[in-house]
């Protein structure tokens, strides 16, 4: 529709289309206030007057009820100049309702799209396939304050060139050679310095000519997934190792049990020999007794481990004397050392103790720990010394140490020495016998008493085992 207005906005001429059903006679001499609501009419008249005053045209949009329908118009004004004066104003009006509806639908589609991508619990990016610039991100990605326009490789890898040029899988580069979505993986250090692992899914967006123009990419954080996988692998390896240790333990245990049993049965048969001398009889009986004691020790170790696993070992604290425990340990091992004819000096040193003699603890379990560790020290030492020492440390704990000049333990073997079914190595088992349960039992008992156990050792230079129990003076 075209109309001509005087300087106050009054219609001088009007030309409309057939659908408008308005003729020139209906309009001339009237103003926009006769056809539009007050605010709209005021807007039209003010634009006409401004064009008349400035001599410059204008462009604006209005929304109004037009023949019972909500209608959008695009209005343009142009000055008519004579003798360097504006004498009237031409206004061209175009119905843009269809355009406005299309724009509204587009906005709604955009909002719908943004709601979808922002609902993703993963970072999502739209990347320019030519420049590698990130053109869009969802809200999840914006949590890391990603600046617009930054190139994806500069953000993800802090590089100045695409990942593919740094021998890393790049979804944008890969999609230039395939029509199918791609999946890659990379490690990213976040803004807190933590290493995170991501699974990258890339989807191609192509133009009408089939050329790749953009890549939609979303990242799934698989850090926890990888950690769980690694933990499962470690658990599997540990289980396999444990199974091997159990098999070795059972093989060793079978040998350990058969040896004293064979001694008992064999020398029991020899006792039936007619006219056996008293000397031989006593010798055979002594071997049977020692074999029985060895077998009893094996059985007790197995029962102790089972009870510890089942949580059936209870600590019974009572008033006891450290000096008495020291004396019992010394009296138990001194005769054995003398009989073994080993060139070992056995020492029990309490000169630096400084605490009270009577304390509250479970003396039975304390002695069991000392017997296990001291027994090992003597077993694996052929000459030199075995020394038991105890002091009151700065943490108000009684610290016992058993040091020796024995065969020692290698660095790798130290890591596993307190694990069940473990001795330093198979050669040690063959040379010195034993179940490999003594130190496991000692560790568990020490912890039940409220202390800790540790070892310092070097192959060929001996070992120092230390354990602590709480100092509770009686």
JSON list of C-alpha atoms in Angstrom, two decimals, residues 253-461:
[
{"chain": "A", "resi": 253, "resn": "UNK", "atom": "CA", "xyz": [51.99, -76.85, 53.14]},
{"chain": "A", "resi": 254, "resn": "UNK", "atom": "CA", "xyz": [51.56, -80.36, 51.80]},
{"chain": "A", "resi": 255, "resn": "UNK", "atom": "CA", "xyz": [55.32, -80.81, 52.03]},
{"chain": "A", "resi": 256, "resn": "UNK", "atom": "CA", "xyz": [55.47, -79.16, 55.47]},
{"chain": "A", "resi": 257, "resn": "UNK", "atom": "CA", "xyz": [52.76, -81.45, 56.87]},
{"chain": "A", "resi": 258, "resn": "UNK", "atom": "CA", "xyz": [54.08, -84.63, 55.24]},
{"chain": "A", "resi": 259, "resn": "UNK", "atom": "CA", "xyz": [57.61, -84.12, 56.57]},
{"chain": "A", "resi": 260, "resn": "UNK", "atom": "CA", "xyz": [56.77, -84.29, 60.33]},
{"chain": "A", "resi": 261, "resn": "UNK", "atom": "CA", "xyz": [54.10, -86.93, 59.68]},
{"chain": "A", "resi": 262, "resn": "UNK", "atom": "CA", "xyz": [56.63, -89.09, 57.88]},
{"chain": "A", "resi": 263, "resn": "UNK", "atom": "CA", "xyz": [59.00, -88.56, 60.81]},
{"chain": "A", "resi": 264, "resn": "UNK", "atom": "CA", "xyz": [56.35, -89.58, 63.33]},
{"chain": "A", "resi": 265, "resn": "UNK", "atom": "CA", "xyz": [55.21, -92.63, 61.33]},
{"chain": "A", "resi": 266, "resn": "UNK", "atom": "CA", "xyz": [58.70, -93.70, 60.26]},
{"chain": "A", "resi": 267, "resn": "UNK", "atom": "CA", "xyz": [60.37, -93.46, 63.65]},
{"chain": "A", "resi": 268, "resn": "UNK", "atom": "CA", "xyz": [57.25, -94.91, 65.28]},
{"chain": "A", "resi": 269, "resn": "UNK", "atom": "CA", "xyz": [57.79, -98.01, 63.12]},
{"chain": "A", "resi": 270, "resn": "UNK", "atom": "CA", "xyz": [61.48, -98.09, 64.09]},
{"chain": "A", "resi": 271, "resn": "UNK", "atom": "CA", "xyz": [60.45, -98.19, 67.76]},
{"chain": "A", "resi": 272, "resn": "UNK", "atom": "CA", "xyz": [58.89, -101.60, 67.05]},
{"chain": "A", "resi": 273, "resn": "UNK", "atom": "CA", "xyz": [62.30, -102.99, 66.17]},
{"chain": "A", "resi": 274, "resn": "UNK", "atom": "CA", "xyz": [63.12, -105.91, 68.55]},
{"chain": "A", "resi": 275, "resn": "UNK", "atom": "CA", "xyz": [65.96, -105.50, 71.03]},
{"chain": "A", "resi": 276, "resn": "UNK", "atom": "CA", "xyz": [66.35, -101.77, 70.26]},
{"chain": "A", "resi": 277, "resn": "UNK", "atom": "CA", "xyz": [68.89, -100.03, 72.51]},
{"chain": "A", "resi": 278, "resn": "UNK", "atom": "CA", "xyz": [67.74, -97.44, 75.05]},
{"chain": "A", "resi": 279, "resn": "UNK", "atom": "CA", "xyz": [69.91, -94.82, 73.33]},
{"chain": "A", "resi": 280, "resn": "UNK", "atom": "CA", "xyz": [68.26, -95.37, 69.94]},
{"chain": "A", "resi": 281, "resn": "UNK", "atom": "CA", "xyz": [64.84, -95.56, 71.54]},
{"chain": "A", "resi": 282, "resn": "UNK", "atom": "CA", "xyz": [65.34, -92.15, 73.17]},
{"chain": "A", "resi": 283, "resn": "UNK", "atom": "CA", "xyz": [66.71, -90.74, 69.91]},
{"chain": "A", "resi": 284, "resn": "UNK", "atom": "CA", "xyz": [63.63, -91.93, 67.97]},
{"chain": "A", "resi": 285, "resn": "UNK", "atom": "CA", "xyz": [61.25, -90.60, 70.62]},
{"chain": "A", "resi": 286, "resn": "UNK", "atom": "CA", "xyz": [63.02, -87.22, 70.56]},
{"chain": "A", "resi": 287, "resn": "UNK", "atom": "CA", "xyz": [62.55, -87.00, 66.75]},
{"chain": "A", "resi": 288, "resn": "UNK", "atom": "CA", "xyz": [58.87, -87.99, 67.07]},
{"chain": "A", "resi": 289, "resn": "UNK", "atom": "CA", "xyz": [58.35, -85.27, 69.72]},
{"chain": "A", "resi": 290, "resn": "UNK", "atom": "CA", "xyz": [60.04, -82.61, 67.60]},
{"chain": "A", "resi": 291, "resn": "UNK", "atom": "CA", "xyz": [58.03, -83.66, 64.54]},
{"chain": "A", "resi": 292, "resn": "UNK", "atom": "CA", "xyz": [54.85, -83.45, 66.61]},
{"chain": "A", "resi": 293, "resn": "UNK", "atom": "CA", "xyz": [55.74, -79.97, 67.86]},
{"chain": "A", "resi": 294, "resn": "UNK", "atom": "CA", "xyz": [56.46, -78.84, 64.30]},
{"chain": "A", "resi": 295, "resn": "UNK", "atom": "CA", "xyz": [53.13, -80.26, 63.09]},
{"chain": "A", "resi": 296, "resn": "UNK", "atom": "CA", "xyz": [51.31, -78.57, 65.98]},
{"chain": "A", "resi": 297, "resn": "UNK", "atom": "CA", "xyz": [52.92, -75.22, 65.05]},
{"chain": "A", "resi": 298, "resn": "UNK", "atom": "CA", "xyz": [51.70, -75.62, 61.46]},
{"chain": "A", "resi": 299, "resn": "UNK", "atom": "CA", "xyz": [48.16, -76.41, 62.58]},
{"chain": "A", "resi": 300, "resn": "UNK", "atom": "CA", "xyz": [48.12, -73.49, 65.04]},
{"chain": "A", "resi": 301, "resn": "UNK", "atom": "CA", "xyz": [49.24, -71.07, 62.28]},
{"chain": "A", "resi": 302, "resn": "UNK", "atom": "CA", "xyz": [46.44, -72.23, 59.98]},
{"chain": "A", "resi": 303, "resn": "UNK", "atom": "CA", "xyz": [43.85, -71.96, 62.76]},
{"chain": "A", "resi": 304, "resn": "UNK", "atom": "CA", "xyz": [45.10, -68.46, 63.71]},
{"chain": "A", "resi": 305, "resn": "UNK", "atom": "CA", "xyz": [44.80, -67.21, 60.11]},
{"chain": "A", "resi": 306, "resn": "UNK", "atom": "CA", "xyz": [41.29, -68.64, 59.84]},
{"chain": "A", "resi": 307, "resn": "UNK", "atom": "CA", "xyz": [40.25, -67.00, 63.12]},
{"chain": "A", "resi": 308, "resn": "UNK", "atom": "CA", "xyz": [41.75, -63.66, 62.11]},
{"chain": "A", "resi": 309, "resn": "UNK", "atom": "CA", "xyz": [39.90, -63.80, 58.78]},
{"chain": "A", "resi": 310, "resn": "UNK", "atom": "CA", "xyz": [36.64, -64.56, 60.56]},
{"chain": "A", "resi": 311, "resn": "UNK", "atom": "CA", "xyz": [37.20, -61.80, 63.13]},
{"chain": "A", "resi": 312, "resn": "UNK", "atom": "CA", "xyz": [37.13, -64.35, 65.96]},
{"chain": "A", "resi": 313, "resn": "UNK", "atom": "CA", "xyz": [40.39, -63.28, 67.57]},
{"chain": "A", "resi": 314, "resn": "UNK", "atom": "CA", "xyz": [39.57, -61.02, 70.50]},
{"chain": "A", "resi": 315, "resn": "UNK", "atom": "CA", "xyz": [42.08, -58.94, 72.43]},
{"chain": "A", "resi": 316, "resn": "UNK", "atom": "CA", "xyz": [41.93, -59.50, 76.19]},
{"chain": "A", "resi": 317, "resn": "UNK", "atom": "CA", "xyz": [43.92, -56.75, 77.89]},
{"chain": "A", "resi": 318, "resn": "UNK", "atom": "CA", "xyz": [45.15, -57.38, 81.40]},
{"chain": "A", "resi": 319, "resn": "UNK", "atom": "CA", "xyz": [47.93, -56.28, 83.73]},
{"chain": "A", "resi": 320, "resn": "UNK", "atom": "CA", "xyz": [51.21, -57.89, 82.70]},
{"chain": "A", "resi": 321, "resn": "UNK", "atom": "CA", "xyz": [54.96, -57.47, 83.20]},
{"chain": "A", "resi": 322, "resn": "UNK", "atom": "CA", "xyz": [57.22, -56.61, 80.28]},
{"chain": "A", "resi": 323, "resn": "UNK", "atom": "CA", "xyz": [60.21, -58.00, 82.20]},
{"chain": "A", "resi": 324, "resn": "UNK", "atom": "CA", "xyz": [58.42, -61.34, 82.56]},
{"chain": "A", "resi": 325, "resn": "UNK", "atom": "CA", "xyz": [57.65, -61.42, 78.83]},
{"chain": "A", "resi": 326, "resn": "UNK", "atom": "CA", "xyz": [61.29, -60.58, 78.07]},
{"chain": "A", "resi": 327, "resn": "UNK", "atom": "CA", "xyz": [62.45, -63.41, 80.37]},
{"chain": "A", "resi": 328, "resn": "UNK", "atom": "CA", "xyz": [60.07, -65.93, 78.76]},
{"chain": "A", "resi": 329, "resn": "UNK", "atom": "CA", "xyz": [61.26, -65.02, 75.27]},
{"chain": "A", "resi": 330, "resn": "UNK", "atom": "CA", "xyz": [64.90, -65.33, 76.28]},
{"chain": "A", "resi": 331, "resn": "UNK", "atom": "CA", "xyz": [64.39, -68.65, 78.10]},
{"chain": "A", "resi": 332, "resn": "UNK", "atom": "CA", "xyz": [62.46, -70.06, 75.12]},
{"chain": "A", "resi": 333, "resn": "UNK", "atom": "CA", "xyz": [65.11, -69.31, 72.47]},
{"chain": "A", "resi": 334, "resn": "UNK", "atom": "CA", "xyz": [68.44, -69.49, 74.33]},
{"chain": "A", "resi": 335, "resn": "UNK", "atom": "CA", "xyz": [68.39, -73.30, 74.73]},
{"chain": "A", "resi": 336, "resn": "UNK", "atom": "CA", "xyz": [67.39, -73.73, 71.06]},
{"chain": "A", "resi": 337, "resn": "UNK", "atom": "CA", "xyz": [70.33, -71.60, 69.93]},
{"chain": "A", "resi": 338, "resn": "UNK", "atom": "CA", "xyz": [72.71, -73.53, 72.15]},
{"chain": "A", "resi": 339, "resn": "UNK", "atom": "CA", "xyz": [71.41, -76.83, 70.81]},
{"chain": "A", "resi": 340, "resn": "UNK", "atom": "CA", "xyz": [71.59, -75.66, 67.19]},
{"chain": "A", "resi": 341, "resn": "UNK", "atom": "CA", "xyz": [75.29, -74.84, 67.61]},
{"chain": "A", "resi": 342, "resn": "UNK", "atom": "CA", "xyz": [74.80, -71.68, 65.50]},
{"chain": "A", "resi": 343, "resn": "UNK", "atom": "CA", "xyz": [77.39, -68.98, 66.06]},
{"chain": "A", "resi": 344, "resn": "UNK", "atom": "CA", "xyz": [74.74, -66.43, 67.06]},
{"chain": "A", "resi": 345, "resn": "UNK", "atom": "CA", "xyz": [74.71, -64.02, 69.97]},
{"chain": "A", "resi": 346, "resn": "UNK", "atom": "CA", "xyz": [71.17, -63.66, 71.37]},
{"chain": "A", "resi": 347, "resn": "UNK", "atom": "CA", "xyz": [70.53, -60.28, 73.05]},
{"chain": "A", "resi": 348, "resn": "UNK", "atom": "CA", "xyz": [67.49, -58.79, 74.80]},
{"chain": "A", "resi": 349, "resn": "UNK", "atom": "CA", "xyz": [68.10, -55.09, 75.44]},
{"chain": "A", "resi": 350, "resn": "UNK", "atom": "CA", "xyz": [65.79, -53.02, 77.66]},
{"chain": "A", "resi": 351, "resn": "UNK", "atom": "CA", "xyz": [68.32, -50.37, 78.74]},
{"chain": "A", "resi": 352, "resn": "UNK", "atom": "CA", "xyz": [66.56, -47.54, 76.85]},
{"chain": "A", "resi": 353, "resn": "UNK", "atom": "CA", "xyz": [62.98, -48.46, 77.78]},
{"chain": "A", "resi": 354, "resn": "UNK", "atom": "CA", "xyz": [62.24, -45.84, 80.45]},
{"chain": "A", "resi": 355, "resn": "UNK", "atom": "CA", "xyz": [58.60, -46.85, 80.97]},
{"chain": "A", "resi": 356, "resn": "UNK", "atom": "CA", "xyz": [56.81, -48.75, 83.71]},
{"chain": "A", "resi": 357, "resn": "UNK", "atom": "CA", "xyz": [57.20, -52.52, 83.89]},
{"chain": "A", "resi": 358, "resn": "UNK", "atom": "CA", "xyz": [53.52, -53.27, 84.37]},
{"chain": "A", "resi": 359, "resn": "UNK", "atom": "CA", "xyz": [51.22, -52.32, 81.49]},
{"chain": "A", "resi": 360, "resn": "UNK", "atom": "CA", "xyz": [47.78, -53.25, 80.20]},
{"chain": "A", "resi": 361, "resn": "UNK", "atom": "CA", "xyz": [47.88, -55.34, 77.03]},
{"chain": "A", "resi": 362, "resn": "UNK", "atom": "CA", "xyz": [47.19, -58.86, 75.77]},
{"chain": "A", "resi": 363, "resn": "UNK", "atom": "CA", "xyz": [50.40, -60.60, 76.85]},
{"chain": "A", "resi": 364, "resn": "UNK", "atom": "CA", "xyz": [49.52, -63.81, 74.98]},
{"chain": "A", "resi": 365, "resn": "UNK", "atom": "CA", "xyz": [49.26, -62.01, 71.62]},
{"chain": "A", "resi": 366, "resn": "UNK", "atom": "CA", "xyz": [52.28, -59.80, 72.36]},
{"chain": "A", "resi": 367, "resn": "UNK", "atom": "CA", "xyz": [54.39, -62.91, 73.03]},
{"chain": "A", "resi": 368, "resn": "UNK", "atom": "CA", "xyz": [53.01, -64.57, 69.90]},
{"chain": "A", "resi": 369, "resn": "UNK", "atom": "CA", "xyz": [54.23, -61.64, 67.78]},
{"chain": "A", "resi": 370, "resn": "UNK", "atom": "CA", "xyz": [57.65, -61.66, 69.44]},
{"chain": "A", "resi": 371, "resn": "UNK", "atom": "CA", "xyz": [57.92, -65.45, 69.08]},
{"chain": "A", "resi": 372, "resn": "UNK", "atom": "CA", "xyz": [57.06, -65.29, 65.35]},
{"chain": "A", "resi": 373, "resn": "UNK", "atom": "CA", "xyz": [59.49, -62.47, 64.51]},
{"chain": "A", "resi": 374, "resn": "UNK", "atom": "CA", "xyz": [62.30, -63.73, 66.75]},
{"chain": "A", "resi": 375, "resn": "UNK", "atom": "CA", "xyz": [61.84, -67.28, 65.45]},
{"chain": "A", "resi": 376, "resn": "UNK", "atom": "CA", "xyz": [62.18, -66.00, 61.88]},
{"chain": "A", "resi": 377, "resn": "UNK", "atom": "CA", "xyz": [65.30, -63.99, 62.78]},
{"chain": "A", "resi": 378, "resn": "UNK", "atom": "CA", "xyz": [66.98, -67.04, 64.28]},
{"chain": "A", "resi": 379, "resn": "UNK", "atom": "CA", "xyz": [65.85, -69.30, 61.41]},
{"chain": "A", "resi": 380, "resn": "UNK", "atom": "CA", "xyz": [67.34, -67.04, 58.72]},
{"chain": "A", "resi": 381, "resn": "UNK", "atom": "CA", "xyz": [70.56, -66.17, 60.59]},
{"chain": "A", "resi": 382, "resn": "UNK", "atom": "CA", "xyz": [73.57, -68.49, 60.61]},
{"chain": "A", "resi": 383, "resn": "UNK", "atom": "CA", "xyz": [76.08, -66.24, 62.40]},
{"chain": "A", "resi": 384, "resn": "UNK", "atom": "CA", "xyz": [76.28, -62.81, 64.01]},
{"chain": "A", "resi": 385, "resn": "UNK", "atom": "CA", "xyz": [73.44, -61.78, 66.33]},
{"chain": "A", "resi": 386, "resn": "UNK", "atom": "CA", "xyz": [69.74, -61.61, 66.93]},
{"chain": "A", "resi": 387, "resn": "UNK", "atom": "CA", "xyz": [68.76, -58.66, 69.12]},
{"chain": "A", "resi": 388, "resn": "UNK", "atom": "CA", "xyz": [65.43, -57.80, 70.73]},
{"chain": "A", "resi": 389, "resn": "UNK", "atom": "CA", "xyz": [65.09, -54.21, 71.91]},
{"chain": "A", "resi": 390, "resn": "UNK", "atom": "CA", "xyz": [62.18, -52.14, 73.15]},
{"chain": "A", "resi": 391, "resn": "UNK", "atom": "CA", "xyz": [61.81, -48.45, 73.94]},
{"chain": "A", "resi": 392, "resn": "UNK", "atom": "CA", "xyz": [59.08, -45.95, 74.79]},
{"chain": "A", "resi": 393, "resn": "UNK", "atom": "CA", "xyz": [58.83, -43.70, 71.72]},
{"chain": "A", "resi": 394, "resn": "UNK", "atom": "CA", "xyz": [57.63, -40.10, 71.38]},
{"chain": "A", "resi": 395, "resn": "UNK", "atom": "CA", "xyz": [54.13, -41.22, 70.33]},
{"chain": "A", "resi": 396, "resn": "UNK", "atom": "CA", "xyz": [53.55, -42.91, 73.71]},
{"chain": "A", "resi": 397, "resn": "UNK", "atom": "CA", "xyz": [53.93, -46.34, 72.12]},
{"chain": "A", "resi": 398, "resn": "UNK", "atom": "CA", "xyz": [56.19, -49.19, 73.18]},
{"chain": "A", "resi": 399, "resn": "UNK", "atom": "CA", "xyz": [58.31, -49.91, 70.13]},
{"chain": "A", "resi": 400, "resn": "UNK", "atom": "CA", "xyz": [59.77, -53.43, 69.87]},
{"chain": "A", "resi": 401, "resn": "UNK", "atom": "CA", "xyz": [62.51, -54.16, 67.34]},
{"chain": "A", "resi": 402, "resn": "UNK", "atom": "CA", "xyz": [64.05, -57.49, 66.34]},
{"chain": "A", "resi": 403, "resn": "UNK", "atom": "CA", "xyz": [67.26, -57.07, 64.35]},
{"chain": "A", "resi": 404, "resn": "UNK", "atom": "CA", "xyz": [69.48, -59.77, 62.88]},
{"chain": "A", "resi": 405, "resn": "UNK", "atom": "CA", "xyz": [72.49, -60.33, 60.66]},
{"chain": "A", "resi": 406, "resn": "UNK", "atom": "CA", "xyz": [70.76, -62.97, 58.58]},
{"chain": "A", "resi": 407, "resn": "UNK", "atom": "CA", "xyz": [70.16, -63.38, 54.84]},
{"chain": "A", "resi": 408, "resn": "UNK", "atom": "CA", "xyz": [68.05, -60.22, 54.53]},
{"chain": "A", "resi": 409, "resn": "UNK", "atom": "CA", "xyz": [65.22, -59.45, 52.14]},
{"chain": "A", "resi": 410, "resn": "UNK", "atom": "CA", "xyz": [65.31, -57.86, 48.67]},
{"chain": "A", "resi": 411, "resn": "UNK", "atom": "CA", "xyz": [63.52, -54.54, 47.93]},
{"chain": "A", "resi": 412, "resn": "UNK", "atom": "CA", "xyz": [60.78, -56.15, 45.84]},
{"chain": "A", "resi": 413, "resn": "UNK", "atom": "CA", "xyz": [60.24, -58.94, 48.35]},
{"chain": "A", "resi": 414, "resn": "UNK", "atom": "CA", "xyz": [59.86, -56.46, 51.23]},
{"chain": "A", "resi": 415, "resn": "UNK", "atom": "CA", "xyz": [56.70, -55.10, 49.55]},
{"chain": "A", "resi": 416, "resn": "UNK", "atom": "CA", "xyz": [54.99, -58.49, 49.92]},
{"chain": "A", "resi": 417, "resn": "UNK", "atom": "CA", "xyz": [56.58, -59.89, 53.08]},
{"chain": "A", "resi": 418, "resn": "UNK", "atom": "CA", "xyz": [53.48, -59.36, 55.25]},
{"chain": "A", "resi": 419, "resn": "UNK", "atom": "CA", "xyz": [51.11, -60.82, 52.67]},
{"chain": "A", "resi": 420, "resn": "UNK", "atom": "CA", "xyz": [49.61, -64.20, 53.29]},
{"chain": "A", "resi": 421, "resn": "UNK", "atom": "CA", "xyz": [51.26, -67.32, 51.85]},
{"chain": "A", "resi": 422, "resn": "UNK", "atom": "CA", "xyz": [54.44, -65.28, 51.14]},
{"chain": "A", "resi": 423, "resn": "UNK", "atom": "CA", "xyz": [58.06, -65.91, 51.98]},
{"chain": "A", "resi": 424, "resn": "UNK", "atom": "CA", "xyz": [60.99, -64.02, 50.48]},
{"chain": "A", "resi": 425, "resn": "UNK", "atom": "CA", "xyz": [61.11, -66.51, 47.58]},
{"chain": "A", "resi": 426, "resn": "UNK", "atom": "CA", "xyz": [60.74, -70.19, 46.75]},
{"chain": "A", "resi": 427, "resn": "UNK", "atom": "CA", "xyz": [64.43, -70.89, 47.35]},
{"chain": "A", "resi": 428, "resn": "UNK", "atom": "CA", "xyz": [64.01, -69.57, 50.90]},
{"chain": "A", "resi": 429, "resn": "UNK", "atom": "CA", "xyz": [61.05, -71.89, 51.40]},
{"chain": "A", "resi": 430, "resn": "UNK", "atom": "CA", "xyz": [63.06, -74.88, 50.24]},
{"chain": "A", "resi": 431, "resn": "UNK", "atom": "CA", "xyz": [66.11, -74.01, 52.33]},
{"chain": "A", "resi": 432, "resn": "UNK", "atom": "CA", "xyz": [64.45, -72.97, 55.58]},
{"chain": "A", "resi": 433, "resn": "UNK", "atom": "CA", "xyz": [60.90, -74.43, 55.40]},
{"chain": "A", "resi": 434, "resn": "UNK", "atom": "CA", "xyz": [57.85, -72.70, 56.86]},
{"chain": "A", "resi": 435, "resn": "UNK", "atom": "CA", "xyz": [54.31, -71.76, 55.88]},
{"chain": "A", "resi": 436, "resn": "UNK", "atom": "CA", "xyz": [54.80, -68.05, 55.21]},
{"chain": "A", "resi": 437, "resn": "UNK", "atom": "CA", "xyz": [51.98, -67.28, 57.66]},
{"chain": "A", "resi": 438, "resn": "UNK", "atom": "CA", "xyz": [53.97, -66.09, 60.68]},
{"chain": "A", "resi": 439, "resn": "UNK", "atom": "CA", "xyz": [54.44, -62.49, 59.57]},
{"chain": "A", "resi": 440, "resn": "UNK", "atom": "CA", "xyz": [50.86, -62.26, 58.27]},
{"chain": "A", "resi": 441, "resn": "UNK", "atom": "CA", "xyz": [49.61, -63.34, 61.70]},
{"chain": "A", "resi": 442, "resn": "UNK", "atom": "CA", "xyz": [52.00, -60.91, 63.41]},
{"chain": "A", "resi": 443, "resn": "UNK", "atom": "CA", "xyz": [50.78, -57.98, 61.30]},
{"chain": "A", "resi": 444, "resn": "UNK", "atom": "CA", "xyz": [47.12, -58.73, 62.04]},
{"chain": "A", "resi": 445, "resn": "UNK", "atom": "CA", "xyz": [47.74, -59.17, 65.77]},
{"chain": "A", "resi": 446, "resn": "UNK", "atom": "CA", "xyz": [49.79, -55.95, 65.95]},
{"chain": "A", "resi": 447, "resn": "UNK", "atom": "CA", "xyz": [46.93, -54.01, 64.36]},
{"chain": "A", "resi": 448, "resn": "UNK", "atom": "CA", "xyz": [44.42, -55.64, 66.75]},
{"chain": "A", "resi": 449, "resn": "UNK", "atom": "CA", "xyz": [46.58, -54.46, 69.65]},
{"chain": "A", "resi": 450, "resn": "UNK", "atom": "CA", "xyz": [46.46, -50.92, 68.22]},
{"chain": "A", "resi": 451, "resn": "UNK", "atom": "CA", "xyz": [49.96, -50.74, 66.73]},
{"chain": "A", "resi": 452, "resn": "UNK", "atom": "CA", "xyz": [51.83, -50.98, 63.44]},
{"chain": "A", "resi": 453, "resn": "UNK", "atom": "CA", "xyz": [54.52, -53.28, 62.05]},
{"chain": "A", "resi": 454, "resn": "UNK", "atom": "CA", "xyz": [57.30, -52.55, 59.54]},
{"chain": "A", "resi": 455, "resn": "UNK", "atom": "CA", "xyz": [60.59, -53.90, 58.24]},
{"chain": "A", "resi": 456, "resn": "UNK", "atom": "CA", "xyz": [63.87, -52.48, 57.00]},
{"chain": "A", "resi": 457, "resn": "UNK", "atom": "CA", "xyz": [66.08, -54.97, 55.22]},
{"chain": "A", "resi": 458, "resn": "UNK", "atom": "CA", "xyz": [68.79, -55.42, 52.62]},
{"chain": "A", "resi": 459, "resn": "UNK", "atom": "CA", "xyz": [69.70, -58.59, 50.83]},
{"chain": "A", "resi": 460, "resn": "UNK", "atom": "CA", "xyz": [72.69, -60.24, 52.51]},
{"chain": "A", "resi": 461, "resn": "UNK", "atom": "CA", "xyz": [72.88, -57.67, 55.34]}
]
